[in-house]
Amino acid sequence: MDALLAACGREVIREHVPRATGETRRLARQFGGSETAAAQATLLHDLGGVVPRNRMVPLCESLGVRVLPEERQVPLLLHAQLSAVLARERYGVTDGTVVQAIRCHTTLHVSPTALDLVVFLADKLAWDQGGVPPYRAALLDALRGGLAAGAAWMLRWMASPEARLLIPHPDLRAAWAAFGISPPG
Ligand SMILES: [Fe+2]
Ligand SMILES: [Fe+2]
């Protein structure tokens, strides 16, 4: 997998994935659940990023993956769907809970599992925007109240102007609603 990322010149993802996997292992140990499943999901979560952005929509269409209007507008949102397909088809992941955690790692969804939350939060703690995320200390603090509290804190931050979200994915809107968070106005 590392070789694939290197061959595709995806150095940012290549650097981000092991950091995110370290966070995943730490969260899984702290909050319980399968560390192996969480690590597997995190290792594969951004593989879809090997697909060039302008090929994401056509590739999803050719694979029979439904493309939402928001994803058509911001094709990068599809990287998570494509990671899930690659995990299944190329890496033989058969555990549906792992595939789901990969698919919803960017946004969460209406009823996330503990595994979904671990992978989502690990991805955010080890973000790929360079340096330490500005919210890291506050998120770690929120996590002292548990996984759900950490996820709620992160989702609230994602609804803030600081997140500079291009467009909220419907799954993110569903997660906001499920956690009682008002979407940005
Ligand atoms: Fe991602
Ligand atoms: Fe990521």
mmCIF file of C-alpha atoms and ligand atoms in Angstrom:
data_model
loop_
_atom_site.group_PDB
_atom_site.id
_atom_site.type_symbol
_atom_site.label_atom_id
_atom_site.label_comp_id
_atom_site.label_asym_id
_atom_site.label_seq_id
_atom_site.Cartn_x
_atom_site.Cartn_y
_atom_site.Cartn_z
ATOM 1 C CA MET A 1 0.000 0.000 0.000
ATOM 2 C CA ASP A 2 2.831 2.370 0.871
ATOM 3 C CA ALA A 3 4.456 1.394 -2.437
ATOM 4 C CA LEU A 4 1.227 2.221 -4.298
ATOM 5 C CA LEU A 5 1.037 5.652 -2.670
ATOM 6 C CA ALA A 6 4.702 6.258 -3.481
ATOM 7 C CA ALA A 7 4.266 5.116 -7.092
ATOM 8 C CA CYS A 8 1.317 7.522 -7.460
ATOM 9 C CA GLY A 9 3.313 10.381 -5.936
ATOM 10 C CA ARG A 10 0.858 10.786 -3.043
ATOM 11 C CA GLU A 11 3.476 11.846 -0.499
ATOM 12 C CA VAL A 12 1.028 13.825 1.660
ATOM 13 C CA ILE A 13 -1.209 10.769 2.112
ATOM 14 C CA ARG A 14 1.827 8.556 2.548
ATOM 15 C CA GLU A 15 2.997 10.681 5.440
ATOM 16 C CA HIS A 16 -0.509 11.091 6.926
ATOM 17 C CA VAL A 17 -1.563 7.420 6.996
ATOM 18 C CA PRO A 18 1.001 6.071 9.510
ATOM 19 C CA ARG A 19 0.344 9.037 11.819
ATOM 20 C CA ALA A 20 -3.413 8.460 11.606
ATOM 21 C CA THR A 21 -2.895 4.743 12.246
ATOM 22 C CA GLY A 22 -0.870 5.566 15.375
ATOM 23 C CA GLU A 23 -3.757 7.744 16.615
ATOM 24 C CA THR A 24 -6.214 4.951 15.815
ATOM 25 C CA ARG A 25 -4.276 2.409 17.846
ATOM 26 C CA ARG A 26 -4.079 4.828 20.766
ATOM 27 C CA LEU A 27 -7.835 5.583 20.629
ATOM 28 C CA ALA A 28 -8.737 1.899 20.286
ATOM 29 C CA ARG A 29 -6.598 1.047 23.319
ATOM 30 C CA GLN A 30 -8.130 3.927 25.286
ATOM 31 C CA PHE A 31 -11.759 3.240 24.414
ATOM 32 C CA GLY A 32 -11.809 -0.482 23.625
ATOM 33 C CA GLY A 33 -12.936 -2.232 20.470
ATOM 34 C CA SER A 34 -10.785 -4.037 17.953
ATOM 35 C CA GLU A 35 -7.441 -2.326 17.484
ATOM 36 C CA THR A 36 -6.790 -4.583 14.484
ATOM 37 C CA ALA A 37 -9.992 -3.564 12.685
ATOM 38 C CA ALA A 38 -9.406 0.106 13.463
ATOM 39 C CA ALA A 39 -5.800 -0.043 12.250
ATOM 40 C CA GLN A 40 -6.830 -1.889 9.069
ATOM 41 C CA ALA A 41 -9.478 0.733 8.290
ATOM 42 C CA THR A 42 -7.086 3.594 8.927
ATOM 43 C CA LEU A 43 -4.299 2.097 6.818
ATOM 44 C CA LEU A 44 -6.702 1.947 3.869
ATOM 45 C CA HIS A 45 -8.888 5.022 4.504
ATOM 46 C CA ASP A 46 -7.261 7.432 2.049
ATOM 47 C CA LEU A 47 -6.216 5.009 -0.696
ATOM 48 C CA GLY A 48 -8.882 6.491 -2.985
ATOM 49 C CA GLY A 49 -6.656 9.556 -3.074
ATOM 50 C CA VAL A 50 -4.500 7.789 -5.676
ATOM 51 C CA VAL A 51 -7.271 8.475 -8.213
ATOM 52 C CA PRO A 52 -6.799 11.850 -9.943
ATOM 53 C CA ARG A 53 -9.505 14.293 -8.834
ATOM 54 C CA ASN A 54 -10.930 14.721 -12.338
ATOM 55 C CA ARG A 55 -11.286 10.933 -12.680
ATOM 56 C CA MET A 56 -13.163 10.365 -9.425
ATOM 57 C CA VAL A 57 -16.697 10.976 -10.723
ATOM 58 C CA PRO A 58 -16.315 8.914 -13.931
ATOM 59 C CA LEU A 59 -14.591 6.090 -12.065
ATOM 60 C CA CYS A 60 -17.350 5.932 -9.434
ATOM 61 C CA GLU A 61 -19.958 5.926 -12.187
ATOM 62 C CA SER A 62 -18.215 3.106 -14.013
ATOM 63 C CA LEU A 63 -18.029 1.128 -10.753
ATOM 64 C CA GLY A 64 -21.730 1.636 -10.087
ATOM 65 C CA VAL A 65 -21.069 3.833 -7.031
ATOM 66 C CA ARG A 66 -23.840 6.416 -6.636
ATOM 67 C CA VAL A 67 -22.531 9.975 -7.032
ATOM 68 C CA LEU A 68 -24.408 12.646 -5.071
ATOM 69 C CA PRO A 69 -24.742 16.238 -6.345
ATOM 70 C CA GLU A 70 -22.420 17.465 -3.563
ATOM 71 C CA GLU A 71 -19.819 14.909 -4.658
ATOM 72 C CA ARG A 72 -20.149 16.031 -8.252
ATOM 73 C CA GLN A 73 -19.420 19.580 -7.074
ATOM 74 C CA VAL A 74 -16.489 18.544 -4.867
ATOM 75 C CA PRO A 75 -15.207 15.271 -6.343
ATOM 76 C CA LEU A 76 -12.568 14.908 -3.637
ATOM 77 C CA LEU A 77 -15.404 13.883 -1.310
ATOM 78 C CA LEU A 78 -15.486 10.634 -3.324
ATOM 79 C CA HIS A 79 -12.015 9.580 -2.184
ATOM 80 C CA ALA A 80 -13.575 7.839 0.822
ATOM 81 C CA GLN A 81 -15.990 5.849 -1.375
ATOM 82 C CA LEU A 82 -13.114 4.875 -3.640
ATOM 83 C CA SER A 83 -10.992 3.856 -0.648
ATOM 84 C CA ALA A 84 -13.827 1.555 0.427
ATOM 85 C CA VAL A 85 -13.979 -0.012 -3.045
ATOM 86 C CA LEU A 86 -10.188 -0.504 -3.134
ATOM 87 C CA ALA A 87 -10.226 -1.995 0.383
ATOM 88 C CA ARG A 88 -12.786 -4.564 -0.755
ATOM 89 C CA GLU A 89 -11.631 -5.267 -4.288
ATOM 90 C CA ARG A 90 -7.857 -4.867 -4.109
ATOM 91 C CA TYR A 91 -7.077 -5.670 -0.489
ATOM 92 C CA GLY A 92 -9.805 -8.259 0.097
ATOM 93 C CA VAL A 93 -11.366 -6.629 3.144
ATOM 94 C CA THR A 94 -14.549 -8.567 3.840
ATOM 95 C CA ASP A 95 -15.455 -7.055 7.216
ATOM 96 C CA GLY A 96 -18.328 -4.695 6.456
ATOM 97 C CA THR A 97 -17.710 -2.700 9.628
ATOM 98 C CA VAL A 98 -14.177 -1.894 8.438
ATOM 99 C CA VAL A 99 -15.438 -0.919 4.979
ATOM 100 C CA GLN A 100 -18.046 1.351 6.534
ATOM 101 C CA ALA A 101 -15.475 3.061 8.780
ATOM 102 C CA ILE A 102 -13.384 3.748 5.672
ATOM 103 C CA ARG A 103 -16.383 5.059 3.737
ATOM 104 C CA CYS A 104 -17.458 7.533 6.442
ATOM 105 C CA HIS A 105 -14.053 8.640 7.744
ATOM 106 C CA THR A 106 -14.422 12.211 6.454
ATOM 107 C CA THR A 107 -17.959 12.981 7.538
ATOM 108 C CA LEU A 108 -19.368 10.289 9.825
ATOM 109 C CA HIS A 109 -23.073 9.581 9.223
ATOM 110 C CA VAL A 110 -26.386 9.273 10.998
ATOM 111 C CA SER A 111 -25.539 6.382 13.342
ATOM 112 C CA PRO A 112 -21.776 5.834 13.588
ATOM 113 C CA THR A 113 -20.311 2.823 15.373
ATOM 114 C CA ALA A 114 -17.439 3.082 17.850
ATOM 115 C CA LEU A 115 -15.124 1.906 15.049
ATOM 116 C CA ASP A 116 -16.418 4.685 12.761
ATOM 117 C CA LEU A 117 -15.756 7.238 15.507
ATOM 118 C CA VAL A 118 -12.216 5.978 16.159
ATOM 119 C CA VAL A 119 -11.224 6.151 12.488
ATOM 120 C CA PHE A 120 -12.919 9.551 11.989
ATOM 121 C CA LEU A 121 -11.209 11.047 15.035
ATOM 122 C CA ALA A 122 -7.800 9.532 14.278
ATOM 123 C CA ASP A 123 -7.992 11.047 10.793
ATOM 124 C CA LYS A 124 -8.726 14.459 12.310
ATOM 125 C CA LEU A 125 -6.054 14.234 15.048
ATOM 126 C CA ALA A 126 -3.446 13.435 12.388
ATOM 127 C CA TRP A 127 -4.767 15.786 9.719
ATOM 128 C CA ASP A 128 -3.004 16.087 6.380
ATOM 129 C CA GLN A 129 -2.857 19.897 6.215
ATOM 130 C CA GLY A 130 0.668 20.122 7.614
ATOM 131 C CA GLY A 131 1.755 20.643 11.212
ATOM 132 C CA VAL A 132 -0.440 20.123 14.249
ATOM 133 C CA PRO A 133 -4.172 20.771 13.785
ATOM 134 C CA PRO A 134 -5.212 23.999 15.596
ATOM 135 C CA TYR A 135 -7.936 22.063 17.424
ATOM 136 C CA ARG A 136 -5.818 19.120 18.564
ATOM 137 C CA ALA A 137 -5.487 20.047 22.263
ATOM 138 C CA ALA A 138 -9.195 20.931 22.549
ATOM 139 C CA LEU A 139 -10.212 17.690 20.824
ATOM 140 C CA LEU A 140 -7.998 15.586 23.111
ATOM 141 C CA ASP A 141 -9.561 17.401 26.035
ATOM 142 C CA ALA A 142 -13.088 16.645 24.735
ATOM 143 C CA LEU A 143 -12.100 12.986 24.308
ATOM 144 C CA ARG A 144 -11.643 12.753 28.069
ATOM 145 C CA GLY A 145 -15.452 12.677 28.122
ATOM 146 C CA GLY A 146 -15.494 9.649 25.808
ATOM 147 C CA LEU A 147 -15.534 8.860 22.101
ATOM 148 C CA ALA A 148 -18.982 10.351 21.479
ATOM 149 C CA ALA A 149 -18.017 13.562 23.277
ATOM 150 C CA GLY A 150 -14.899 13.792 21.136
ATOM 151 C CA ALA A 151 -16.891 13.205 17.957
ATOM 152 C CA ALA A 152 -19.458 15.823 18.981
ATOM 153 C CA TRP A 153 -16.675 18.335 19.597
ATOM 154 C CA MET A 154 -15.103 17.603 16.215
ATOM 155 C CA LEU A 155 -18.433 17.793 14.380
ATOM 156 C CA ARG A 156 -19.137 21.139 16.054
ATOM 157 C CA TRP A 157 -15.753 22.420 14.882
ATOM 158 C CA MET A 158 -16.557 21.242 11.365
ATOM 159 C CA ALA A 159 -19.708 23.371 11.480
ATOM 160 C CA SER A 160 -17.691 26.440 12.513
ATOM 161 C CA PRO A 161 -16.344 29.038 10.049
ATOM 162 C CA GLU A 162 -12.818 27.930 10.986
ATOM 163 C CA ALA A 163 -13.371 24.654 9.135
ATOM 164 C CA ARG A 164 -13.902 26.558 5.866
ATOM 165 C CA LEU A 165 -15.942 23.679 4.513
ATOM 166 C CA LEU A 166 -16.489 23.857 0.754
ATOM 167 C CA ILE A 167 -19.807 22.066 0.932
ATOM 168 C CA PRO A 168 -21.346 19.868 3.647
ATOM 169 C CA HIS A 169 -21.761 16.283 2.513
ATOM 170 C CA PRO A 170 -25.253 14.877 3.235
ATOM 171 C CA ASP A 171 -23.666 12.337 5.604
ATOM 172 C CA LEU A 172 -22.106 15.203 7.553
ATOM 173 C CA ARG A 173 -25.476 16.944 7.730
ATOM 174 C CA ALA A 174 -26.960 13.682 9.028
ATOM 175 C CA ALA A 175 -24.188 13.413 11.637
ATOM 176 C CA TRP A 176 -24.763 17.020 12.742
ATOM 177 C CA ALA A 177 -28.478 16.274 13.146
ATOM 178 C CA ALA A 178 -27.776 13.044 15.041
ATOM 179 C CA PHE A 179 -25.455 14.879 17.462
ATOM 180 C CA GLY A 180 -27.829 17.845 17.830
ATOM 181 C CA ILE A 181 -25.453 20.282 16.129
ATOM 182 C CA SER A 182 -26.780 23.193 14.088
ATOM 183 C CA PRO A 183 -25.390 23.312 10.560
ATOM 184 C CA PRO A 184 -23.604 26.491 9.471
ATOM 185 C CA GLY A 185 -26.061 29.233 8.524
HETATM 186 FE FE FE B 1 -9.624 11.172 3.779
HETATM 187 FE FE FE B 2 -7.103 10.829 6.082
#
